Amino acid sequence: MAVKKNKNIEFKCSLKDVLDIVGGKWSIPIIYTLFDGKKRFSELERTIPNINTRMLVKELKKLEENRIVKREAFATVPPTVEYSLNHKGMMLKPIIMDLHKWGEEFVDQ
Amino acid sequence: MAVKKNKNIEFKCSLKDVLDIVGGKWSIPIIYTLFDGKKRFSELERTIPNINTRMLVKELKKLEENRIVKREAFATVPPTVEYSLNHKGMMLKPIIMDLHKWGEEFVDQ
DNA sequence: CAGAATCCCTATCGATACTG
DNA sequence: CAGTATCGATAGGGATTCTG
């Protein structure tokens, strides 16, 4: 597997690549919110606690580049932009759910 | 962990807790390496590419505090310290493997 | 509404040298 | 061997303001 942004030698599996994509502070909250279905920019901003505009833009761009998220813009006034998960992103659902379950079961112990 | 008011909020809080534990740059590489079994400090340092002493110490301490990793020190000369995963850490194995699989399947596409 | 542009801060990370 | 201690770099993140 190719190593992308990370200048380091790849770890013995592609975990590092995965973490580059999904390891940021906001990527999983965004992806999780989109499990629910297509959302507009402002909806995401309202739904995800404590995120700010700049971070949301940045993360969405990154997720789009990694083809986890699909962006659809409509030339309305005012503009409408909708974000949704594509197949690659949807395939993260069971994993994130398992991570959540792990958290519920073990984090407090 | 956060108080459970509704499903949504509860999920987000514990997910954040999980990411606080496991979201760092080195935690998953370390945990992954320990799936293999008990390892000494220097073994970890040699096995994990590009990690440095300071980061390894820091992450191990954090993982120990979160009771994912068990540390056993032996009063030999020179000192021997062995690290291993406890139950909580081992329960991450299937999840991390799935993440790895997801990476192999989708990251390059 | 959906961002882009700025400014600034601090947490994280890395390299190196040292020690019981 | 298994760490500490220090210092310096930088990327990530946050608050705010502006605009098509």
Coordinates of C-alpha atoms (C1' of nucleotides) in Angstrom, one line a residue:
Chain A
M1 CA 0.0 0.0 0.0
A2 CA 1.3 3.4 -0.9
V3 CA 2.2 5.9 1.8
K4 CA 0.6 9.2 1.2
K5 CA 0.9 12.3 3.3
N6 CA 3.0 10.6 5.9
K7 CA 6.7 11.0 5.1
N8 CA 7.5 8.2 7.5
I9 CA 8.1 4.7 6.4
E10 CA 4.9 2.8 6.3
F11 CA 4.0 0.7 9.3
K12 CA 3.8 -3.0 8.5
C13 CA 0.2 -2.6 7.5
S14 CA -1.9 0.2 6.1
L15 CA -3.1 1.2 9.5
K16 CA -1.2 4.4 9.3
D17 CA -2.9 5.4 6.0
V18 CA -6.2 4.6 7.6
L19 CA -5.4 6.7 10.6
D20 CA -4.3 9.6 8.4
I21 CA -7.7 9.6 6.9
V22 CA -9.8 8.8 9.9
G23 CA -7.6 9.7 12.9
G24 CA -8.3 13.5 13.0
K25 CA -10.3 15.1 15.7
W26 CA -13.4 15.7 13.6
S27 CA -13.5 13.0 10.9
I28 CA -15.3 10.3 12.9
P29 CA -17.9 12.7 14.3
I30 CA -18.6 13.9 10.8
I31 CA -18.8 10.5 9.3
Y32 CA -21.0 9.3 12.1
T33 CA -23.3 12.2 11.6
L34 CA -23.6 11.3 7.9
F35 CA -24.6 7.7 8.7
D36 CA -27.9 9.4 9.3
G37 CA -28.1 10.4 5.6
K38 CA -27.4 13.4 3.4
K39 CA -26.8 16.7 5.3
R40 CA -26.3 20.3 4.3
F41 CA -23.2 22.2 5.5
S42 CA -25.1 24.2 8.1
E43 CA -26.8 21.0 9.4
L44 CA -23.5 19.4 10.0
E45 CA -22.3 22.6 11.7
R46 CA -25.4 22.6 14.0
T47 CA -25.3 18.8 14.6
I48 CA -21.7 18.4 15.6
P49 CA -21.1 20.0 18.9
N50 CA -18.2 22.4 19.2
I51 CA -17.0 22.2 15.7
N52 CA -16.3 25.5 13.9
T53 CA -16.6 26.5 10.3
R54 CA -13.0 26.3 9.5
M55 CA -12.5 22.8 10.9
L56 CA -15.7 21.6 9.2
V57 CA -14.6 22.9 5.8
K58 CA -11.2 21.5 6.2
E59 CA -12.3 18.0 7.2
L60 CA -15.0 17.8 4.6
K61 CA -12.5 18.7 2.0
K62 CA -10.1 16.0 3.2
L63 CA -12.9 13.4 3.4
E64 CA -14.0 14.4 -0.1
E65 CA -10.4 14.0 -1.4
N66 CA -10.3 10.6 0.1
R67 CA -13.6 9.8 -1.5
I68 CA -15.4 9.0 1.7
V69 CA -17.8 11.9 1.3
K70 CA -19.6 13.1 -1.7
R71 CA -20.2 16.8 -2.1
E72 CA -23.1 18.1 -4.3
A73 CA -23.5 21.8 -4.8
F74 CA -26.6 23.4 -6.3
A75 CA -26.6 26.9 -7.9
T76 CA -29.4 28.3 -5.8
V77 CA -29.5 31.6 -4.0
P78 CA -28.4 31.3 -1.3
P79 CA -26.2 28.3 -2.2
T80 CA -27.1 24.8 -1.2
V81 CA -24.4 22.1 -0.7
E82 CA -25.2 18.6 0.4
Y83 CA -22.8 16.1 1.8
S84 CA -23.3 12.4 2.0
L85 CA -21.2 9.2 2.4
N86 CA -20.3 7.2 -0.6
H87 CA -19.7 3.5 -0.5
K88 CA -16.2 3.7 0.9
G89 CA -17.5 5.8 3.8
M90 CA -20.5 3.6 4.4
M91 CA -18.2 0.6 4.8
L92 CA -16.8 2.3 7.9
K93 CA -20.2 2.1 9.7
P94 CA -19.8 -1.3 11.3
I95 CA -16.3 -0.5 12.4
I96 CA -17.2 2.8 14.0
M97 CA -20.2 1.1 15.7
D98 CA -17.9 -1.5 17.1
L99 CA -15.5 1.2 18.3
H100 CA -18.5 2.8 20.0
K101 CA -19.5 -0.5 21.6
W102 CA -16.0 -1.0 22.8
G103 CA -16.1 2.4 24.4
E104 CA -19.4 1.8 26.1
E105 CA -18.2 -1.5 27.5
F106 CA -14.7 -0.6 28.5
V107 CA -13.9 3.0 28.7
D108 CA -15.3 3.5 32.2
Q109 CA -13.8 0.4 33.7
Chain B
M1 CA -18.2 9.1 30.6
A2 CA -21.0 11.4 29.7
V3 CA -24.5 11.0 31.1
K4 CA -26.8 9.2 28.7
K5 CA -29.6 11.6 27.8
N6 CA -30.4 10.4 24.3
K7 CA -28.8 8.0 22.0
N8 CA -27.2 10.7 19.9
I9 CA -25.4 12.6 22.6
E10 CA -24.4 9.4 24.4
F11 CA -22.8 8.1 21.3
K12 CA -20.9 11.2 20.5
C13 CA -19.5 11.5 24.0
S14 CA -18.2 8.0 24.3
L15 CA -16.8 8.0 20.8
K16 CA -14.8 11.1 21.7
D17 CA -13.6 9.2 24.8
V18 CA -12.5 6.3 22.6
L19 CA -10.7 8.6 20.2
D20 CA -9.0 10.4 23.1
I21 CA -7.6 7.0 24.1
V22 CA -6.9 5.5 20.7
G23 CA -6.7 8.4 18.3
G24 CA -3.1 9.5 18.8
K25 CA -0.4 9.0 16.3
W26 CA 1.2 6.0 18.0
S27 CA -1.4 4.3 20.1
I28 CA -2.7 2.0 17.4
P29 CA 0.8 1.0 16.1
I30 CA 1.7 0.2 19.7
I31 CA -1.4 -1.8 20.4
Y32 CA -1.1 -3.6 17.1
T33 CA 2.5 -4.6 17.9
L34 CA 1.3 -6.0 21.2
F35 CA -1.3 -8.2 19.6
D36 CA 1.7 -10.3 18.9
G37 CA 2.3 -10.8 22.6
K38 CA 4.4 -9.4 25.5
K39 CA 7.2 -7.1 24.4
R40 CA 10.1 -5.3 26.2
F41 CA 10.5 -1.6 25.8
S42 CA 13.4 -1.9 23.5
E43 CA 11.6 -4.5 21.4
L44 CA 8.8 -2.1 20.9
E45 CA 11.2 0.7 20.0
R46 CA 12.8 -1.5 17.4
T47 CA 9.6 -2.9 16.0
I48 CA 7.7 0.3 15.5
P49 CA 9.3 2.3 12.7
N50 CA 10.2 5.9 13.3
I51 CA 8.9 6.1 16.9
N52 CA 11.3 7.7 19.3
T53 CA 11.9 7.1 22.9
R54 CA 10.0 10.0 24.2
M55 CA 6.9 9.2 22.2
L56 CA 7.0 5.6 23.1
V57 CA 7.3 6.3 26.8
K58 CA 4.5 8.8 26.6
E59 CA 2.1 6.6 24.8
L60 CA 2.8 3.6 26.9
K61 CA 2.1 5.6 30.0
K62 CA -1.1 6.8 28.6
L63 CA -2.2 3.4 27.5
E64 CA -1.3 2.1 30.9
E65 CA -3.3 4.7 32.6
N66 CA -6.3 3.7 30.4
R67 CA -5.7 0.1 31.4
I68 CA -5.2 -1.1 27.9
V69 CA -1.6 -2.0 28.5
K70 CA 0.0 -3.8 31.5
R71 CA 3.5 -2.9 32.5
E72 CA 5.7 -5.3 34.5
A73 CA 9.0 -4.2 35.8
F74 CA 11.7 -6.6 37.0
A75 CA 14.5 -5.4 39.3
T76 CA 17.3 -6.9 37.2
V77 CA 20.5 -5.2 36.2
P78 CA 20.0 -3.8 33.6
P79 CA 16.3 -3.3 34.2
T80 CA 13.7 -5.4 32.4
V81 CA 10.3 -4.0 31.6
E82 CA 7.6 -5.9 29.8
Y83 CA 4.5 -4.6 28.2
S84 CA 1.4 -6.5 27.3
L85 CA -2.2 -6.0 26.5
N86 CA -4.8 -6.7 29.1
H87 CA -8.3 -7.8 28.4
K88 CA -9.5 -4.3 27.5
G89 CA -6.7 -3.9 25.0
M90 CA -7.2 -7.3 23.5
M91 CA -10.9 -6.5 22.8
L92 CA -9.6 -3.9 20.3
K93 CA -8.1 -6.6 18.1
P94 CA -11.0 -7.4 15.9
I95 CA -11.8 -3.7 15.5
I96 CA -8.3 -2.7 14.5
M97 CA -8.1 -5.7 12.2
D98 CA -11.3 -4.6 10.5
L99 CA -9.9 -1.1 10.2
H100 CA -6.9 -2.6 8.6
K101 CA -9.0 -4.6 6.2
W102 CA -11.0 -1.5 5.3
G103 CA -7.7 0.3 4.5
E104 CA -6.5 -2.5 2.3
E105 CA -9.8 -2.6 0.4
F106 CA -10.5 1.0 0.0
V107 CA -7.7 3.3 0.8
D108 CA -6.0 3.1 -2.6
Q109 CA -9.2 3.3 -4.6
Chain C
dC1 C1' -25.8 29.7 3.0
dA2 C1' -21.3 28.0 2.4
dG3 C1' -17.3 28.8 2.7
dA4 C1' -12.4 31.8 2.4
dA5 C1' -9.0 34.5 4.8
dT6 C1' -6.5 35.9 8.9
dC7 C1' -4.4 35.7 13.1
dC8 C1' -2.8 33.3 16.9
dC9 C1' -2.1 29.7 20.2
dT10 C1' -0.9 25.2 22.1
dA11 C1' -0.5 20.5 22.0
dT12 C1' 2.1 17.3 19.7
dC13 C1' 6.1 15.7 17.9
dG14 C1' 11.1 15.0 17.1
dA15 C1' 16.2 15.0 18.1
dT16 C1' 19.5 14.8 21.2
dA17 C1' 21.9 14.2 25.4
dC18 C1' 21.9 12.2 29.9
dT19 C1' 21.2 8.6 34.0
dG20 C1' 20.1 4.9 37.7
Chain D
dC1 C1' 18.0 -1.3 29.5
dA2 C1' 14.5 1.8 30.3
dG3 C1' 13.7 5.5 30.8
dT4 C1' 14.3 11.6 31.9
dA5 C1' 15.1 16.1 30.7
dT6 C1' 15.4 19.9 27.4
dC7 C1' 14.8 22.5 23.6
dG8 C1' 13.0 23.6 19.3
dA9 C1' 9.9 22.9 15.3
dT10 C1' 5.3 22.5 13.2
dA11 C1' 0.9 21.1 12.4
dG12 C1' -3.6 21.2 14.2
dG13 C1' -7.0 23.6 16.0
dG14 C1' -9.9 27.9 17.4
dA15 C1' -12.1 32.7 17.1
dT16 C1' -13.4 36.0 14.3
dT17 C1' -14.4 38.6 10.2
dC18 C1' -15.6 38.9 5.4
dT19 C1' -17.9 37.7 0.7
dG20 C1' -20.3 35.7 -3.7

